[in-house]
Short mmCIF file of C-alpha atoms and ligand atoms in Angstrom, two decimals:
data_model
loop_
_atom_site.label_atom_id
_atom_site.label_comp_id
_atom_site.label_asym_id
_atom_site.label_seq_id
_atom_site.Cartn_x
_atom_site.Cartn_y
_atom_site.Cartn_z
CA MET A 1 -22.28 -13.07 -23.74
CA ILE A 2 -19.61 -14.36 -21.31
CA ALA A 3 -20.93 -15.36 -17.88
CA SER A 4 -18.56 -14.24 -15.11
CA THR A 5 -18.66 -17.81 -13.73
CA GLU A 6 -16.80 -18.98 -16.87
CA ILE A 7 -13.82 -16.72 -16.13
CA LYS A 8 -10.65 -18.55 -15.05
CA THR A 9 -8.07 -16.37 -13.38
CA VAL A 10 -4.28 -16.58 -13.02
CA HIS A 11 -2.29 -15.30 -10.01
CA LYS A 12 1.46 -14.80 -9.79
CA ILE A 13 3.41 -14.41 -6.57
CA ILE A 14 6.87 -13.01 -7.31
CA ILE A 15 9.41 -13.15 -4.52
CA GLY A 16 11.54 -10.19 -5.44
CA ASP A 17 12.09 -6.44 -5.21
CA SER A 18 9.33 -4.38 -6.87
CA ARG A 19 11.62 -1.42 -7.51
CA ARG A 20 12.26 -3.42 -10.68
CA MET A 21 9.31 -5.35 -12.10
CA GLU A 22 11.16 -6.80 -15.09
CA GLU A 23 8.74 -9.77 -15.22
CA LEU A 24 5.92 -7.41 -16.25
CA GLU A 25 5.38 -5.92 -19.67
CA ASP A 26 4.50 -2.26 -20.21
CA GLU A 27 0.75 -1.58 -20.03
CA SER A 28 -0.20 -5.06 -18.78
CA VAL A 29 -1.98 -4.15 -15.51
CA HIS A 30 -5.40 -2.50 -15.02
CA LEU A 31 -5.29 -1.62 -11.32
CA VAL A 32 -2.72 -1.30 -8.52
CA VAL A 33 -3.93 -1.81 -4.93
CA THR A 34 -1.19 -1.63 -2.34
CA SER A 35 0.17 -0.46 0.98
CA PRO A 36 3.93 0.17 1.20
CA PRO A 37 6.14 0.19 4.29
CA TYR A 38 5.49 3.61 5.87
CA PRO A 39 8.60 5.84 6.07
CA MET A 40 9.62 6.86 9.61
CA ILE A 41 7.45 4.20 11.25
CA GLU A 42 9.86 2.30 13.46
CA MET A 43 8.84 -1.19 12.35
CA TRP A 44 10.15 -0.42 8.83
CA ASP A 45 13.48 1.28 9.74
CA LYS A 46 15.48 -1.93 9.30
CA LEU A 47 13.95 -2.71 5.90
CA PHE A 48 14.70 0.77 4.47
CA ARG A 49 18.27 0.58 5.82
CA MET A 50 18.68 -2.79 4.13
CA LEU A 51 17.14 -1.61 0.83
CA ASP A 52 19.37 1.44 0.48
CA GLU A 53 22.86 1.61 1.93
CA ARG A 54 22.80 5.43 1.77
CA ILE A 55 20.00 5.38 4.39
CA ASP A 56 21.99 2.98 6.55
CA LYS A 57 25.14 5.13 6.38
CA ILE A 58 23.35 8.39 7.24
CA TRP A 59 21.48 6.67 10.08
CA THR A 60 24.75 5.40 11.58
CA LYS A 61 26.28 8.92 11.33
CA MET A 62 23.14 10.43 12.94
CA GLU A 63 23.42 8.13 15.95
CA VAL A 64 26.90 9.43 16.88
CA GLU A 65 26.54 13.07 15.74
CA SER A 66 26.65 15.61 18.58
CA SER A 67 25.44 18.65 16.60
CA ARG A 68 21.65 18.90 16.76
CA LYS A 69 21.59 20.92 13.55
CA LEU A 70 23.43 18.21 11.65
CA ARG A 71 21.22 15.49 13.15
CA GLU A 72 18.18 17.41 11.91
CA ARG A 73 19.69 17.50 8.43
CA TYR A 74 20.24 13.73 8.54
CA VAL A 75 16.60 13.12 9.56
CA LYS A 76 15.42 15.05 6.49
CA GLU A 77 17.85 13.21 4.21
CA ILE A 78 16.73 9.80 5.53
CA TYR A 79 13.04 10.70 5.13
CA ASN A 80 13.59 11.91 1.55
CA LEU A 81 15.61 8.81 0.62
CA MET A 82 12.92 6.50 2.00
CA HIS A 83 10.40 8.18 -0.31
CA GLU A 84 12.81 8.06 -3.25
CA ASN A 85 12.94 4.28 -2.78
CA LEU A 86 9.13 4.06 -2.77
CA ALA A 87 9.03 6.31 -5.84
CA GLU A 88 11.05 3.70 -7.77
CA VAL A 89 8.06 1.38 -7.27
CA TRP A 90 5.53 4.09 -8.23
CA LYS A 91 7.51 4.62 -11.48
CA GLU A 92 7.29 0.91 -12.26
CA CYS A 93 3.55 0.94 -11.49
CA TYR A 94 3.14 3.79 -13.98
CA ARG A 95 5.02 1.84 -16.65
CA VAL A 96 3.00 -1.38 -16.27
CA LEU A 97 -0.43 0.27 -15.96
CA ILE A 98 -2.58 0.55 -19.08
CA ASP A 99 -3.73 3.98 -20.19
CA GLY A 100 -6.63 4.86 -17.87
CA GLY A 101 -5.39 2.37 -15.24
CA ILE A 102 -5.69 3.35 -11.59
CA ALA A 103 -3.32 3.09 -8.62
CA CYS A 104 -4.70 3.04 -5.06
CA ILE A 105 -2.02 3.53 -2.42
CA ASN A 106 -2.85 3.10 1.25
CA ILE A 107 -0.37 5.03 3.40
CA GLY A 108 -0.36 6.51 6.88
CA ASP A 109 1.55 9.55 8.08
CA ALA A 110 4.07 8.94 10.85
CA THR A 111 4.53 10.69 14.19
CA ARG A 112 7.78 10.19 16.02
CA SER A 113 10.04 11.71 18.66
CA ILE A 114 13.41 12.04 17.04
CA ASN A 115 16.30 14.22 18.28
CA GLY A 116 14.14 14.93 21.30
CA MET A 117 11.36 16.49 19.18
CA PHE A 118 7.92 15.03 18.56
CA ARG A 119 6.79 15.72 14.98
CA LEU A 120 4.75 14.61 11.98
CA PHE A 121 6.15 13.05 8.82
CA PRO A 122 3.37 13.65 6.26
CA ASN A 123 3.97 10.56 4.10
CA HIS A 124 0.79 11.04 2.07
CA SER A 125 1.96 14.40 0.72
CA LYS A 126 5.37 13.00 -0.30
CA VAL A 127 3.67 10.16 -2.22
CA ILE A 128 1.39 12.66 -4.01
CA GLU A 129 4.41 14.83 -4.95
CA HIS A 130 6.36 11.86 -6.35
CA CYS A 131 3.39 10.37 -8.22
CA GLU A 132 2.56 13.73 -9.81
CA SER A 133 6.14 14.18 -10.98
CA ILE A 134 6.04 10.67 -12.51
CA GLY A 135 2.98 11.73 -14.55
CA PHE A 136 0.02 10.34 -12.59
CA VAL A 137 -3.19 12.37 -12.36
CA THR A 138 -4.23 12.76 -8.69
CA LEU A 139 -7.89 11.95 -7.96
CA PRO A 140 -9.89 12.62 -4.76
CA TYR A 141 -8.62 10.38 -1.96
CA ILE A 142 -10.21 8.40 0.85
CA LEU A 143 -9.53 8.80 4.57
CA TRP A 144 -9.62 5.43 6.26
CA LYS A 145 -10.66 6.08 9.85
CA LYS A 146 -9.80 3.28 12.24
CA PRO A 147 -12.31 3.41 15.08
CA THR A 148 -9.97 1.73 17.60
CA ASN A 149 -7.28 4.45 17.89
CA LYS A 150 -7.39 6.42 21.15
CA PRO A 151 -6.14 10.01 21.59
CA LYS A 152 -2.54 10.25 22.80
CA TYR A 153 -0.64 12.71 24.94
CA LYS A 154 2.75 13.93 23.64
CA GLY A 155 2.72 11.06 21.17
CA LYS A 156 3.10 8.51 23.99
CA GLY A 157 0.32 6.87 26.00
CA ALA A 158 -3.33 7.83 26.32
CA PHE A 159 -4.22 11.36 27.44
CA LEU A 160 -3.36 11.81 31.13
CA GLY A 161 -4.66 14.39 33.61
CA SER A 162 -2.48 17.22 32.25
CA GLY A 163 -3.88 16.38 28.80
CA PHE A 164 -6.73 18.79 29.63
CA LEU A 165 -4.38 21.76 29.85
CA PRO A 166 -3.59 23.68 26.67
CA PRO A 167 -1.50 24.11 24.55
CA ASN A 168 0.97 21.19 24.33
CA ALA A 169 -1.13 18.14 23.42
CA TYR A 170 -1.20 16.71 19.91
CA VAL A 171 -3.98 15.54 17.64
CA THR A 172 -4.05 11.74 17.30
CA LEU A 173 -3.48 10.19 13.89
CA ASP A 174 -6.60 8.08 13.59
CA CYS A 175 -6.88 8.19 9.79
CA GLU A 176 -4.75 6.66 7.06
CA PHE A 177 -4.90 7.75 3.44
CA ILE A 178 -6.01 5.79 0.41
CA LEU A 179 -4.51 7.89 -2.38
CA ILE A 180 -5.96 7.39 -5.85
CA PHE A 181 -4.10 8.15 -9.07
CA ARG A 182 -4.83 7.55 -12.74
CA LYS A 183 -2.49 7.11 -15.69
CA GLY A 184 -3.77 9.33 -18.50
CA GLU A 185 -7.38 9.68 -19.61
CA PRO A 186 -10.28 7.56 -18.19
CA ARG A 187 -10.57 4.02 -19.64
CA LYS A 188 -12.82 3.52 -22.64
CA PHE A 189 -15.10 0.51 -23.19
CA GLU A 190 -17.27 -0.79 -26.02
CA PRO A 191 -20.96 0.04 -25.40
CA HIS A 192 -22.62 -2.66 -23.24
CA ASP A 193 -19.33 -4.47 -22.50
CA PRO A 194 -20.68 -7.64 -20.81
CA LEU A 195 -17.88 -7.97 -18.22
CA ARG A 196 -18.20 -4.31 -17.28
CA TYR A 197 -21.92 -4.75 -16.71
CA ALA A 198 -21.35 -7.98 -14.75
CA SER A 199 -18.97 -5.99 -12.48
CA ALA A 200 -21.48 -3.26 -11.53
CA TYR A 201 -21.89 -2.19 -7.89
CA THR A 202 -25.27 -1.53 -6.31
CA LYS A 203 -26.65 1.92 -5.49
CA GLU A 204 -26.19 1.16 -1.79
CA GLU A 205 -22.53 0.16 -2.38
CA ARG A 206 -21.92 3.25 -4.49
CA ASP A 207 -23.37 5.54 -1.81
CA ARG A 208 -21.20 3.94 0.89
CA TRP A 209 -17.96 3.56 -1.07
CA PHE A 210 -17.71 6.82 -3.03
CA THR A 211 -17.57 8.98 0.10
CA GLN A 212 -14.38 10.36 1.52
CA ILE A 213 -14.38 8.78 4.98
CA TRP A 214 -14.37 5.01 5.40
CA GLU A 215 -14.77 3.76 8.93
CA ILE A 216 -13.30 0.26 8.90
CA THR A 217 -11.80 -1.60 11.85
CA GLY A 218 -8.15 -2.61 11.36
CA THR A 219 -7.18 -6.27 11.22
CA LYS A 220 -5.09 -8.53 13.47
CA GLN A 221 -1.46 -7.41 13.20
CA THR A 222 0.26 -10.57 14.43
CA ILE A 223 0.31 -13.97 12.75
CA GLU A 224 2.08 -16.74 14.70
CA GLU A 225 3.73 -14.07 16.90
CA ARG A 226 5.04 -12.25 13.82
CA ARG A 227 4.21 -8.59 13.31
CA VAL A 228 2.62 -8.03 9.92
CA ALA A 229 1.08 -4.77 8.72
CA SER A 230 -1.86 -6.16 6.78
CA PHE A 231 -4.97 -4.23 5.80
CA PRO A 232 -8.48 -5.66 6.31
CA GLU A 233 -9.96 -7.45 3.30
CA GLU A 234 -12.69 -4.82 3.08
CA ILE A 235 -10.14 -2.27 1.76
CA PRO A 236 -9.02 -4.19 -1.39
CA TYR A 237 -12.56 -5.55 -1.76
CA ARG A 238 -14.02 -2.06 -2.20
CA LEU A 239 -11.14 -0.73 -4.31
CA ILE A 240 -11.13 -3.69 -6.71
CA ARG A 241 -14.92 -3.47 -7.15
CA MET A 242 -14.75 0.32 -7.64
CA PHE A 243 -11.84 0.53 -10.08
CA SER A 244 -11.64 -2.69 -12.12
CA ILE A 245 -13.84 -5.14 -13.96
CA ILE A 246 -14.01 -8.94 -13.92
CA GLY A 247 -11.05 -10.43 -15.83
CA ASP A 248 -8.78 -7.39 -15.26
CA THR A 249 -5.30 -7.74 -13.75
CA VAL A 250 -4.61 -6.28 -10.30
CA LEU A 251 -1.04 -5.68 -9.08
CA ASP A 252 0.15 -5.38 -5.47
CA PRO A 253 3.88 -4.46 -5.46
CA PHE A 254 3.98 -4.80 -1.63
CA LEU A 255 2.03 -8.05 -1.22
CA GLY A 256 2.78 -8.65 2.48
CA THR A 257 0.50 -11.46 3.67
CA GLY A 258 -1.36 -11.62 0.33
CA THR A 259 -4.63 -9.83 1.20
CA THR A 260 -4.99 -8.14 -2.22
CA MET A 261 -4.42 -11.45 -4.03
CA LYS A 262 -6.95 -13.31 -1.86
CA VAL A 263 -9.63 -10.73 -2.64
CA ALA A 264 -8.70 -10.59 -6.35
CA ILE A 265 -9.23 -14.37 -6.55
CA GLU A 266 -12.66 -14.04 -4.94
CA LEU A 267 -13.61 -11.19 -7.29
CA LYS A 268 -12.49 -12.99 -10.47
CA ARG A 269 -9.65 -10.64 -11.30
CA ASN A 270 -6.17 -11.89 -12.27
CA SER A 271 -3.43 -10.74 -9.96
CA ILE A 272 0.31 -10.29 -9.48
CA GLY A 273 2.00 -9.69 -6.15
CA TYR A 274 5.60 -8.83 -5.36
CA GLU A 275 7.05 -9.51 -1.92
CA ILE A 276 10.70 -9.05 -0.98
CA ASP A 277 10.49 -11.04 2.27
CA GLU A 278 10.49 -14.72 1.39
CA THR A 279 9.63 -15.72 4.97
CA LEU A 280 6.09 -14.41 4.33
CA LEU A 281 5.50 -17.06 1.66
CA PRO A 282 3.86 -19.65 3.99
CA ILE A 283 1.41 -16.97 5.20
CA ILE A 284 0.63 -15.90 1.61
CA LYS A 285 0.13 -19.54 0.55
CA GLU A 286 -2.31 -20.07 3.38
CA LYS A 287 -4.24 -16.89 2.56
CA VAL A 288 -4.68 -17.75 -1.11
CA GLY A 289 -5.66 -21.35 -0.35
CA ILE A 290 -2.56 -23.26 -1.54
CA THR A 291 -1.66 -24.77 1.84
CA GLN A 292 -5.16 -26.08 2.48
CA LYS A 293 -5.46 -27.22 -1.17
CA LEU A 294 -8.51 -25.01 -1.62
CA LEU A 295 -7.50 -24.30 -5.23
CA THR A 296 -10.37 -24.91 -7.62
CA SER A 297 -10.32 -25.15 -11.40
CA ASP A 298 -11.44 -21.48 -11.44
CA TYR A 299 -7.99 -20.15 -10.59
CA SER A 300 -4.31 -21.04 -10.58
CA VAL A 301 -1.45 -19.61 -8.52
CA GLU A 302 2.17 -19.61 -9.70
CA ILE A 303 5.15 -18.77 -7.51
CA PHE A 304 8.36 -17.31 -8.96
CA LYS A 305 11.54 -16.62 -7.04
CA ARG A 306 13.79 -14.11 -8.69
CA ARG A 307 17.44 -15.08 -8.78
CA PRO A 308 19.64 -12.62 -6.85
C1 SAM B 1 2.59 -2.72 4.72
S1 SAM B 1 3.14 -4.30 4.21
C2 SAM B 1 1.85 -4.82 3.10
C3 SAM B 1 0.74 -5.53 3.80
C4 SAM B 1 -0.33 -6.09 2.88
N1 SAM B 1 -1.19 -5.04 2.37
C5 SAM B 1 -1.18 -7.11 3.63
O1 SAM B 1 -2.39 -6.95 3.73
O2 SAM B 1 -0.60 -8.07 4.16
C6 SAM B 1 4.45 -3.92 3.11
C7 SAM B 1 5.17 -5.15 2.54
O3 SAM B 1 6.02 -4.72 1.49
C8 SAM B 1 7.21 -5.53 1.50
N2 SAM B 1 8.22 -4.76 0.74
C9 SAM B 1 8.88 -3.66 1.15
N3 SAM B 1 9.70 -3.20 0.18
C10 SAM B 1 9.54 -4.03 -0.88
C11 SAM B 1 10.10 -4.05 -2.20
N4 SAM B 1 10.98 -3.14 -2.60
N5 SAM B 1 9.71 -5.04 -3.04
C12 SAM B 1 8.80 -5.98 -2.64
N6 SAM B 1 8.24 -5.99 -1.40
C13 SAM B 1 8.60 -5.03 -0.53
C14 SAM B 1 7.48 -5.74 2.96
O4 SAM B 1 8.30 -6.87 3.17
C15 SAM B 1 6.05 -5.90 3.53
O5 SAM B 1 5.69 -7.24 3.59
#
């Protein structure tokens, strides 16, 4: 029997665009845990415009267009194109996942006043539509409720006095989605697989984790005055424990600050992370222990930079 303490894991940081994951072979990943840039959330506008010149062109036309009807059409086109770009990554995730592998995608809907109209962009439903058309099986999802969000009035500040008068106030988005998909049939194991048994969760963990609402406080969103959209470690911690076993390989195609990789190291899973923004590398290195030379003989981290 293999003791989980004997497992040595390997972690790869790839600085490159995950719409193509040419470094990864088909069916080489057991679990995807990720959070993409959220379409129609202002902080990601620039990135989507840079990723796809069609988005940039339509956006520029929208800014000078006088017809409201046409501007509305452009908003829809931009929103759809943003999701088409994300879907390129979901397709690659499907390719690299093993049969029975699972993808957990954390995404929030967006609310925004655009063309003078406050509205919802239901990102979670677009991701479900795309993943289903790729071939994923949709499983019951989790609602991540962040206890810190306060109700808003007309999408702006907190509720004011008139916020008590019906009917023009809006419900606050205080939940994000953790969508869960599977490729094909459930995974099969040999009876009494030792690593599977060593990866078991407790009854208390099962009762807390396999419920639909997770109340978890968000994490600090600025590092050295830089805005980052990281999730708290508790999110990948639960998902990796729930949907993989020790020694598996976990992929995060939108690595950001490296939270998924940090947790994968701690949980003795191998991992791969793609990040397009090279300026995040120092933050990732710090999170996974390279900067502070915390590396032990239990794990190694390799960094690859894709040539343009
Ligand atoms: C919401 S953040 C992920 C945050 C991460 N979960 C964390 O805890 O730090 C999304 C990240 O995806 C990156 N990104 C966006 N498009 C990408 C692409 N096509 N390929 C690789 N990385 C991408 C962004 O630069 C950003 O760092």
